[in-house]
């Protein structure tokens, strides 16, 4: 019997949607899924805590010695035909934004990262809209989208990461795990249909910390396939390597998901933020101005990508690179000089990744897609580059070689602005936004706020002004100046101005925290201000 309680009433006009998504069968399925795996998820958090304490005391991060690493003979299960070519996905596509989702479904790409994580804000309304839009497209009923799921780009469903709690659902009197709810609802309604159409279900898995977490997902997949009566090995998942610990366990992660693996993906900003989260209070891990000194040419990031490619290809798995966040100006075509310069820069960066051996990557702006498709045509005659195995030996020191470089006032202003604007948009229920020619999401907010915290902690002297040190006072002034500018240029109402003020104070709290939260999204998701803003319009079912 189901003991699932929805804590929120449906938002206006979504009553029928909520009833349909959380019907009796879905509630029973979620309850069984929760009861089966909830204790294991609690264990996962305990393991993370234990590991964090160990790393703080001895910094003993090294490649695992495991039977799966020393056995060079195994490969992941063969990939279905629709996954042979992984050249290009659109990233940060939240299905709660119907117009953006429909537009993505009509672009000439291999896949869409249908996002419940970095680029999505999990308000109750957004969750319902996203689940419903995915159900509609799978059934060929989403207006404006292709009428068959087989002619759409593949849906790469990305549930929330493990750190996210779903505060809107209680099962057996306990708040639920966000990723388990996303996964459960998406699978219950769509897994069979996607499987019958040879189009999934395919997933991106975010922010995994080590192979034990991949093993847990694998068990969840096996249980789900059994429960829903779809063949074992049907679900395929690409793991984002965006945690420094996972970099040292990539072989084991691929092995844990062997029958369900869709390779590994690079997520540069979450990856850098995880280095600060684990080691940021040690001066040798001080990360310089990211816009000036942190890019894929730096040893630690280039080696990280080479290691991802080498590990995947040796095991017959695709390896995908990061997302090009650059945006053309609103309304611009790809033919004016400014747009051409942006496209040229994106293609140069992506060409470097192709040369390293990646099998694909993501872009955000669909206007860049034809140029990237052309780049792939010119540079690779095969659907993937799995036959290419880089002849490199990557060491622990390579992966932890923090680049040298200083901190600039411009870098401070940029990081402060991205942090405040991310919180401001989240409070409005929006998971990504555009700033200074780029799309920004939780990954860029994560690295921005982590760097500010670190620069204050070490009182870094500015490289463009040797008399100025990064202090709490300097950051507070920078935040105040930015907020004054944004009040005039961004906010159109009193409610927006109040929200911006709240965002500024919340960011200062994180910047100055003695022990900052590991994930900005957890901090916001659990925050009273956010929950009040989004629930005051809804009647609680309690």
Coordinates of C-alpha atoms in Angstrom, one line a residue:
X1 CA 0.0 0.0 0.0
X2 CA 1.2 3.5 -0.9
X3 CA 2.1 5.8 2.0
X4 CA 3.0 8.8 -0.3
X5 CA 1.8 12.2 0.7
X6 CA 2.1 15.2 -1.7
X7 CA 2.7 18.2 0.5
X8 CA 1.7 20.7 -2.1
X9 CA -1.6 21.3 -3.8
X10 CA -1.4 21.7 -7.6
X11 CA -0.5 25.2 -8.9
X12 CA -3.3 27.0 -10.7
X13 CA -4.3 25.3 -14.0
X14 CA -2.1 22.2 -13.2
X15 CA -4.7 20.3 -11.2
X16 CA -5.3 17.7 -13.9
X17 CA -1.5 17.4 -14.7
X18 CA -0.7 16.7 -11.0
X19 CA -3.5 14.1 -10.8
X20 CA -2.2 12.4 -14.0
X21 CA 1.5 12.4 -13.0
X22 CA 0.9 11.3 -9.4
X23 CA -1.8 8.7 -10.2
X24 CA -2.3 5.7 -7.9
X25 CA 0.1 3.5 -9.9
X26 CA 2.9 6.2 -9.9
X27 CA 2.5 6.7 -6.1
X28 CA 2.7 3.0 -5.4
X29 CA 5.8 2.7 -7.7
X30 CA 7.5 5.6 -6.0
X31 CA 6.7 4.2 -2.5
X32 CA 8.2 0.8 -3.4
X33 CA 11.3 2.5 -5.0
X34 CA 11.8 4.6 -1.9
X35 CA 11.4 1.7 0.5
X36 CA 13.8 -0.4 -1.5
X37 CA 16.6 2.2 -1.7
X38 CA 16.2 4.9 1.0
X39 CA 18.5 3.3 3.6
X40 CA 21.2 2.9 0.9
X41 CA 20.9 6.6 0.1
X42 CA 21.3 7.4 3.8
X43 CA 24.4 5.2 3.7
X44 CA 25.7 7.1 0.7
X45 CA 25.7 10.4 2.7
X46 CA 27.4 8.8 5.6
X47 CA 30.2 7.5 3.3
X48 CA 30.6 11.0 1.8
X49 CA 30.9 12.5 5.3
X50 CA 33.5 9.9 6.3
X51 CA 35.5 10.4 3.2
X52 CA 35.5 14.2 3.6
X53 CA 36.9 13.8 7.1
X54 CA 39.6 11.4 5.9
X55 CA 40.6 13.7 3.0
X56 CA 40.8 16.7 5.4
X57 CA 43.2 14.9 7.6
X58 CA 45.5 13.1 5.1
X59 CA 44.7 14.4 1.5
X60 CA 45.2 10.7 0.4
X61 CA 43.6 10.8 -3.0
X62 CA 45.0 8.3 -5.4
X63 CA 43.9 5.9 -8.1
X64 CA 42.1 2.8 -6.7
X65 CA 43.7 -0.5 -6.9
X66 CA 40.9 -2.8 -7.8
X67 CA 40.3 -6.1 -9.7
X68 CA 38.3 -4.2 -12.4
X69 CA 41.2 -1.8 -13.0
X70 CA 43.9 -4.5 -13.3
X71 CA 41.7 -6.7 -15.7
X72 CA 42.2 -5.1 -19.1
X73 CA 39.8 -7.5 -20.9
X74 CA 36.3 -6.3 -20.0
X75 CA 34.2 -3.8 -22.0
X76 CA 30.9 -2.1 -21.4
X77 CA 27.8 -3.7 -23.0
X78 CA 27.4 -2.8 -26.7
X79 CA 25.6 0.5 -27.4
X80 CA 22.3 0.5 -29.2
X81 CA 22.2 2.2 -32.6
X82 CA 20.9 5.5 -31.4
X83 CA 23.8 5.9 -29.1
X84 CA 26.6 5.2 -31.6
X85 CA 26.9 8.9 -32.5
X86 CA 27.1 11.2 -29.5
X87 CA 28.5 14.2 -31.4
X88 CA 26.2 17.0 -30.1
X89 CA 23.7 17.6 -27.3
X90 CA 21.9 20.8 -26.4
X91 CA 22.7 21.3 -22.7
X92 CA 20.7 22.9 -19.8
X93 CA 17.3 22.3 -21.4
X94 CA 14.7 22.4 -18.6
X95 CA 11.5 20.8 -19.9
X96 CA 9.6 23.2 -17.6
X97 CA 10.3 25.9 -20.2
X98 CA 7.9 24.5 -22.9
X99 CA 9.0 26.9 -25.7
X100 CA 12.7 26.2 -25.1
X101 CA 12.1 22.5 -24.9
X102 CA 10.0 22.4 -28.1
X103 CA 12.5 24.4 -29.9
X104 CA 15.3 22.0 -28.8
X105 CA 13.3 19.0 -30.1
X106 CA 13.5 20.5 -33.6
X107 CA 17.2 21.1 -33.8
X108 CA 19.6 18.9 -35.8
X109 CA 21.5 17.3 -32.9
X110 CA 21.9 13.8 -31.5
X111 CA 20.5 14.5 -28.0
X112 CA 19.0 16.9 -25.5
X113 CA 20.1 17.1 -21.9
X114 CA 16.6 17.2 -20.4
X115 CA 17.7 18.8 -17.2
X116 CA 16.4 18.6 -13.6
X117 CA 19.8 19.5 -12.3
X118 CA 22.2 22.4 -13.1
X119 CA 20.0 24.3 -15.5
X120 CA 16.6 23.7 -13.7
X121 CA 15.0 25.1 -10.6
X122 CA 12.9 22.4 -8.9
X123 CA 9.8 24.4 -7.7
X124 CA 6.7 22.2 -7.5
X125 CA 5.3 24.0 -10.6
X126 CA 8.5 23.4 -12.6
X127 CA 8.6 19.8 -11.7
X128 CA 5.0 19.2 -12.8
X129 CA 5.5 21.1 -16.1
X130 CA 8.7 19.3 -16.9
X131 CA 7.3 15.8 -16.1
X132 CA 4.2 16.5 -18.2
X133 CA 6.1 17.9 -21.2
X134 CA 8.3 14.8 -21.2
X135 CA 5.3 12.5 -21.0
X136 CA 3.6 14.5 -23.9
X137 CA 6.7 14.3 -26.2
X138 CA 7.2 10.6 -25.6
X139 CA 3.6 10.0 -26.6
X140 CA 3.8 12.3 -29.7
X141 CA 1.4 14.9 -28.2
X142 CA 3.5 17.9 -27.4
X143 CA 2.4 20.7 -29.7
X144 CA 5.2 21.9 -32.0
X145 CA 7.4 18.8 -31.3
X146 CA 7.9 15.9 -33.8
X147 CA 5.0 13.5 -33.5
X148 CA 7.2 10.4 -33.0
X149 CA 9.9 10.0 -30.3
X150 CA 11.9 8.1 -32.9
X151 CA 12.5 11.2 -35.0
X152 CA 13.3 13.5 -32.0
X153 CA 16.9 13.9 -30.7
X154 CA 17.4 11.3 -27.9
X155 CA 16.2 12.5 -24.5
X156 CA 19.2 12.4 -22.1
X157 CA 17.2 12.7 -18.9
X158 CA 19.2 14.2 -16.1
X159 CA 17.6 13.7 -12.6
X160 CA 18.6 15.9 -9.7
X161 CA 21.9 15.1 -8.0
X162 CA 22.0 13.1 -4.7
X163 CA 22.3 16.3 -2.6
X164 CA 18.8 17.4 -3.5
X165 CA 15.9 16.6 -1.1
X166 CA 12.3 16.8 -2.4
X167 CA 10.5 18.8 0.2
X168 CA 7.2 18.4 -1.5
X169 CA 6.8 14.7 -1.1
X170 CA 6.7 12.5 2.1
X171 CA 6.9 8.8 2.0
X172 CA 6.4 6.9 5.3
X173 CA 6.6 10.2 7.1
X174 CA 10.0 11.1 5.6
X175 CA 11.1 13.7 3.0
X176 CA 12.2 12.0 -0.2
X177 CA 15.3 12.0 -2.3
X178 CA 15.0 14.4 -5.3
X179 CA 16.9 12.1 -7.8
X180 CA 14.8 9.1 -6.8
X181 CA 11.6 11.0 -7.4
X182 CA 12.7 12.3 -10.8
X183 CA 14.0 8.9 -11.9
X184 CA 10.9 7.1 -10.6
X185 CA 8.3 9.4 -12.2
X186 CA 10.2 9.5 -15.6
X187 CA 10.6 5.7 -15.6
X188 CA 7.1 4.8 -14.5
X189 CA 5.4 6.9 -17.2
X190 CA 8.0 6.6 -20.0
X191 CA 10.5 3.8 -19.7
X192 CA 8.4 1.2 -21.6
X193 CA 7.4 3.5 -24.4
X194 CA 11.0 4.7 -24.9
X195 CA 12.3 1.1 -24.8
X196 CA 9.7 0.0 -27.4
X197 CA 10.8 2.9 -29.7
X198 CA 14.5 2.0 -29.2
X199 CA 14.9 5.5 -27.9
X200 CA 15.8 5.0 -24.2
X201 CA 15.5 5.5 -21.4
X202 CA 18.9 7.3 -21.4
X203 CA 20.2 9.3 -18.6
X204 CA 22.9 11.7 -17.4
X205 CA 23.9 11.1 -13.8
X206 CA 25.3 14.2 -12.0
X207 CA 27.8 14.8 -9.2
X208 CA 28.6 11.2 -8.4
X209 CA 31.3 10.8 -5.8
X210 CA 33.0 7.6 -6.5
X211 CA 32.1 4.2 -7.8
X212 CA 30.0 3.1 -4.9
X213 CA 27.4 5.6 -6.0
X214 CA 27.5 4.3 -9.5
X215 CA 26.9 0.8 -8.1
X216 CA 23.9 2.1 -6.2
X217 CA 22.4 3.6 -9.5
X218 CA 23.1 0.3 -11.2
X219 CA 21.1 -1.6 -8.6
X220 CA 18.3 1.0 -9.0
X221 CA 18.3 0.4 -12.7
X222 CA 18.1 -3.4 -12.3
X223 CA 15.3 -3.2 -9.8
X224 CA 13.3 -0.7 -12.0
X225 CA 13.7 -2.8 -15.2
X226 CA 12.5 -5.8 -13.4
X227 CA 9.6 -4.0 -11.8
X228 CA 8.5 -2.4 -15.1
X229 CA 9.1 -5.5 -17.2
X230 CA 11.6 -4.1 -19.6
X231 CA 14.8 -6.0 -20.6
X232 CA 17.8 -5.8 -18.3
X233 CA 20.4 -3.4 -19.8
X234 CA 17.8 -1.2 -21.5
X235 CA 18.5 1.8 -19.3
X236 CA 21.8 3.5 -20.3
X237 CA 23.5 6.2 -18.3
X238 CA 26.4 8.6 -18.9
X239 CA 28.1 9.7 -15.7
X240 CA 29.3 13.3 -15.4
X241 CA 32.8 13.3 -13.9
X242 CA 32.4 16.5 -12.0
X243 CA 33.8 15.5 -8.7
X244 CA 37.6 15.2 -8.0
X245 CA 37.1 11.8 -6.2
X246 CA 35.3 10.3 -9.2
X247 CA 38.3 11.1 -11.4
X248 CA 40.4 8.6 -9.5
X249 CA 37.6 5.9 -9.8
X250 CA 36.6 6.1 -13.5
X251 CA 37.4 2.5 -14.3
X252 CA 35.4 1.3 -11.3
X253 CA 32.5 3.6 -12.3
X254 CA 32.3 2.2 -15.8
X255 CA 32.5 -1.3 -14.4
X256 CA 29.8 -0.7 -11.8
X257 CA 27.4 0.4 -14.6
X258 CA 28.9 -2.0 -17.2
X259 CA 25.5 -3.3 -18.6
X260 CA 24.0 0.2 -18.4
X261 CA 27.0 2.4 -19.2
X262 CA 26.8 5.2 -21.8
X263 CA 30.4 6.4 -21.0
X264 CA 31.6 9.4 -19.1
X265 CA 31.3 13.2 -19.5
X266 CA 33.5 16.2 -18.5
X267 CA 31.9 19.0 -16.4
X268 CA 34.7 21.5 -15.9
X269 CA 33.2 24.1 -13.5
X270 CA 31.6 21.6 -11.0
X271 CA 34.8 19.7 -11.2
X272 CA 36.9 22.8 -10.2
X273 CA 34.4 23.7 -7.5
X274 CA 34.7 20.1 -6.1
X275 CA 38.5 20.6 -5.8
X276 CA 37.8 23.8 -3.7
X277 CA 35.1 21.9 -1.7
X278 CA 37.5 19.1 -0.8
X279 CA 40.8 20.9 -0.5
X280 CA 40.1 24.6 -0.8
X281 CA 41.3 25.5 2.7
X282 CA 44.8 24.5 1.8
X283 CA 46.8 27.2 0.1
X284 CA 48.4 24.9 -2.5
X285 CA 44.8 24.5 -3.9
X286 CA 44.2 28.2 -4.4
X287 CA 42.5 28.5 -7.8
X288 CA 43.3 31.8 -9.7
X289 CA 40.9 34.0 -11.7
X290 CA 38.9 31.4 -13.7
X291 CA 38.2 33.6 -16.7
X292 CA 41.9 34.4 -17.1
X293 CA 43.8 31.3 -15.9
X294 CA 41.4 28.3 -15.8
X295 CA 40.6 26.6 -19.1
X296 CA 41.1 23.3 -21.0
X297 CA 44.7 24.2 -21.9
X298 CA 45.8 24.0 -18.3
X299 CA 47.6 20.9 -17.3
X300 CA 45.1 19.7 -14.6
X301 CA 42.0 20.1 -16.9
X302 CA 43.7 18.8 -20.1
X303 CA 44.9 15.7 -18.2
X304 CA 41.5 15.2 -16.7
X305 CA 39.9 15.2 -20.2
X306 CA 42.6 12.9 -21.6
X307 CA 42.1 10.5 -18.7
X308 CA 38.3 10.5 -19.3
X309 CA 38.9 9.7 -23.0
X310 CA 41.6 7.1 -22.4
X311 CA 39.5 5.3 -19.7
X312 CA 36.3 5.3 -21.8
X313 CA 37.8 4.2 -25.1
X314 CA 39.8 1.4 -23.6
X315 CA 36.5 0.0 -22.4
X316 CA 34.5 0.6 -25.6
X317 CA 32.6 3.6 -24.1
X318 CA 32.0 7.1 -25.5
X319 CA 33.6 10.1 -23.8
X320 CA 32.0 13.4 -24.1
X321 CA 33.4 16.9 -23.4
X322 CA 31.9 19.9 -21.7
X323 CA 29.3 22.5 -22.7
X324 CA 30.0 25.6 -24.8
X325 CA 28.2 28.3 -22.8
X326 CA 28.8 31.1 -25.3
X327 CA 25.6 32.8 -26.6
X328 CA 25.1 34.9 -29.7
X329 CA 23.3 38.2 -28.9
X330 CA 19.5 38.0 -28.7
X331 CA 18.0 38.3 -32.2
X332 CA 21.4 38.1 -33.9
X333 CA 22.0 35.7 -36.8
X334 CA 25.2 33.8 -37.2
X335 CA 26.5 36.1 -40.0
X336 CA 27.4 39.4 -38.3
X337 CA 31.0 40.0 -37.2
X338 CA 30.3 39.7 -33.5
X339 CA 28.5 36.4 -34.0
X340 CA 31.2 35.1 -36.3
X341 CA 33.9 35.9 -33.6
X342 CA 31.9 34.1 -30.9
X343 CA 31.4 31.0 -33.2
X344 CA 35.1 31.0 -34.2
X345 CA 36.1 30.9 -30.5
X346 CA 33.7 28.0 -29.8
X347 CA 34.9 26.0 -32.7
X348 CA 38.6 26.5 -31.8
X349 CA 37.9 25.3 -28.2
X350 CA 35.8 22.3 -29.5
X351 CA 38.4 21.4 -32.1
X352 CA 40.9 21.0 -29.2
X353 CA 38.5 18.5 -27.5
X354 CA 38.1 16.6 -30.8
X355 CA 41.9 16.4 -31.1
X356 CA 42.1 14.9 -27.6
X357 CA 39.6 12.3 -28.8
X358 CA 36.2 13.1 -27.4
X359 CA 33.1 11.6 -29.1
X360 CA 30.9 14.7 -28.6
X361 CA 30.0 17.6 -26.4
X362 CA 27.2 20.1 -25.6
X363 CA 26.3 23.6 -26.7
X364 CA 23.6 25.8 -25.4
X365 CA 22.8 28.1 -28.2
X366 CA 21.1 26.3 -31.1
X367 CA 22.3 28.9 -33.6
X368 CA 25.8 27.5 -33.1
X369 CA 24.7 24.0 -34.0
X370 CA 25.1 24.1 -37.8
X371 CA 28.7 25.3 -37.4
X372 CA 29.6 22.5 -34.9
X373 CA 27.9 19.9 -37.2
X374 CA 30.2 21.2 -40.0
X375 CA 33.2 20.9 -37.7
X376 CA 32.4 17.3 -37.0
X377 CA 32.0 16.6 -40.7
X378 CA 35.4 18.0 -41.5
X379 CA 37.3 16.5 -38.6
X380 CA 35.8 13.0 -38.2
X381 CA 34.5 10.6 -40.7
X382 CA 33.2 8.1 -38.1
X383 CA 30.2 8.4 -35.7
X384 CA 32.6 8.3 -32.8
X385 CA 36.3 8.2 -31.9
X386 CA 36.2 5.1 -29.6
X387 CA 39.0 3.5 -31.7
X388 CA 41.3 6.4 -30.6
X389 CA 43.0 5.7 -27.3
X390 CA 45.4 8.5 -26.2
X391 CA 48.9 7.2 -25.5
X392 CA 49.3 9.2 -22.3
X393 CA 50.1 8.3 -18.7
X394 CA 48.3 10.6 -16.3
X395 CA 49.5 10.8 -12.7
X396 CA 47.8 12.0 -9.5
X397 CA 50.1 15.1 -9.7
X398 CA 48.9 15.9 -13.2
X399 CA 45.2 16.0 -12.0
X400 CA 46.0 18.1 -9.0
X401 CA 48.4 20.6 -10.7
X402 CA 46.5 23.8 -9.8
X403 CA 47.4 26.5 -12.4
X404 CA 49.5 29.5 -11.3
X405 CA 48.0 33.0 -11.7
X406 CA 46.5 35.8 -9.7
X407 CA 43.2 37.3 -8.9
X408 CA 41.9 40.4 -10.7
X409 CA 39.3 42.9 -9.7
X410 CA 37.4 42.0 -12.9
X411 CA 37.4 38.4 -11.8
X412 CA 36.0 39.3 -8.4
X413 CA 33.3 41.4 -10.0
X414 CA 32.3 38.7 -12.4
X415 CA 32.2 35.9 -9.7
X416 CA 30.1 38.1 -7.4
X417 CA 27.7 39.0 -10.2
X418 CA 27.2 35.4 -11.3
X419 CA 26.6 34.3 -7.7
X420 CA 24.1 37.0 -6.9
X421 CA 22.3 36.6 -10.2
X422 CA 22.0 32.8 -9.9
X423 CA 20.4 33.1 -6.5
X424 CA 18.1 36.0 -7.7
X425 CA 16.9 33.8 -10.6
X426 CA 16.5 30.7 -8.4
X427 CA 14.3 32.7 -6.0
X428 CA 12.2 33.5 -9.1
X429 CA 12.0 29.7 -10.0
X430 CA 14.5 29.9 -12.9
X431 CA 17.5 27.6 -13.0
X432 CA 19.7 29.3 -15.6
X433 CA 20.2 32.8 -17.0
X434 CA 22.2 34.8 -19.5
X435 CA 25.0 37.2 -18.4
X436 CA 27.8 38.8 -20.3
X437 CA 27.5 36.6 -23.4
X438 CA 27.2 33.3 -21.6
X439 CA 24.5 31.0 -20.2
X440 CA 25.1 30.6 -16.5
X441 CA 23.8 27.8 -14.3
X442 CA 24.4 26.2 -11.0
X443 CA 27.9 24.9 -12.1
X444 CA 29.1 28.4 -12.8
X445 CA 27.5 29.7 -9.7
X446 CA 29.2 26.9 -7.7
X447 CA 32.7 27.8 -8.9
X448 CA 32.1 31.6 -8.6
X449 CA 31.0 31.5 -5.0
X450 CA 33.6 28.9 -4.0
X451 CA 36.4 31.1 -5.5
X452 CA 35.2 34.2 -3.6
X453 CA 35.2 32.2 -0.3
X454 CA 38.7 30.9 -1.0
X455 CA 40.1 34.3 -2.0
X456 CA 38.7 35.9 1.2
X457 CA 40.1 33.0 3.3
X458 CA 43.6 33.6 2.0
X459 CA 43.4 37.4 1.8
X460 CA 44.8 37.2 -1.8
X461 CA 46.5 40.3 -3.1
X462 CA 45.2 41.6 -6.5
X463 CA 47.5 41.2 -9.4
X464 CA 46.3 44.4 -10.9
X465 CA 46.6 46.4 -7.7
X466 CA 49.3 45.2 -5.3
X467 CA 47.9 47.5 -2.5
X468 CA 44.5 45.8 -2.5
X469 CA 43.8 42.5 -0.7
X470 CA 40.6 40.5 -1.0
X471 CA 38.8 41.1 2.2
X472 CA 35.2 40.6 3.4
X473 CA 34.9 44.4 3.1
X474 CA 36.0 44.4 -0.5
X475 CA 33.5 41.7 -1.4
X476 CA 30.7 43.4 0.5
X477 CA 31.4 46.7 -1.4
X478 CA 31.5 44.8 -4.7
X479 CA 28.2 43.1 -4.0
X480 CA 26.6 46.4 -2.9
X481 CA 27.8 48.1 -6.1
X482 CA 26.6 45.3 -8.3
X483 CA 23.2 45.3 -6.5
X484 CA 22.8 49.1 -7.0
X485 CA 23.6 48.6 -10.7
X486 CA 21.2 45.7 -11.1
X487 CA 18.4 47.5 -9.2
X488 CA 18.4 50.1 -11.9
X489 CA 19.1 47.9 -15.0
X490 CA 17.5 44.6 -14.1
X491 CA 14.7 45.0 -11.6
X492 CA 11.3 46.3 -12.8
X493 CA 9.2 46.0 -9.7
X494 CA 9.5 46.3 -5.9
X495 CA 9.2 42.5 -5.6
X496 CA 12.2 42.0 -7.9
X497 CA 14.2 44.6 -5.9
X498 CA 13.4 42.7 -2.7
X499 CA 14.5 39.5 -4.3
X500 CA 17.8 41.0 -5.4
X501 CA 18.5 42.2 -1.9
X502 CA 17.7 38.8 -0.5
X503 CA 20.1 37.3 -3.1
X504 CA 22.9 39.7 -2.1
X505 CA 22.6 38.8 1.6
X506 CA 22.4 35.1 0.9
X507 CA 25.5 35.2 -1.2
X508 CA 27.4 37.2 1.4
X509 CA 26.4 34.5 3.9
X510 CA 27.9 31.8 1.7
X511 CA 31.0 33.9 0.8
X512 CA 31.8 34.4 4.5
X513 CA 30.8 31.1 5.9
X514 CA 33.3 29.3 8.1
X515 CA 32.2 26.0 6.6
X516 CA 30.4 26.8 3.3
X517 CA 27.8 24.4 2.0
X518 CA 29.2 21.9 -0.5
X519 CA 26.4 22.6 -3.0
X520 CA 24.8 26.0 -3.6
X521 CA 21.6 24.2 -4.8
X522 CA 21.2 22.4 -1.5
X523 CA 21.6 25.6 0.4
X524 CA 18.9 27.3 -1.7
X525 CA 16.6 24.3 -1.9
X526 CA 16.5 24.0 1.9
X527 CA 16.3 27.8 2.4
X528 CA 13.3 29.2 4.1
X529 CA 13.1 32.2 1.8
X530 CA 13.0 30.0 -1.4
X531 CA 10.5 27.6 0.0
X532 CA 8.2 30.4 1.3
X533 CA 8.3 32.3 -2.0
X534 CA 7.2 29.2 -4.0
X535 CA 4.8 27.7 -1.6
X536 CA 2.8 30.7 -0.4
X537 CA 0.7 30.5 -3.6
X538 CA 0.0 26.9 -2.9
X539 CA -2.2 25.4 -0.3
X540 CA -0.4 22.8 1.8
X541 CA -2.1 19.4 1.9
X542 CA -1.1 18.9 5.5

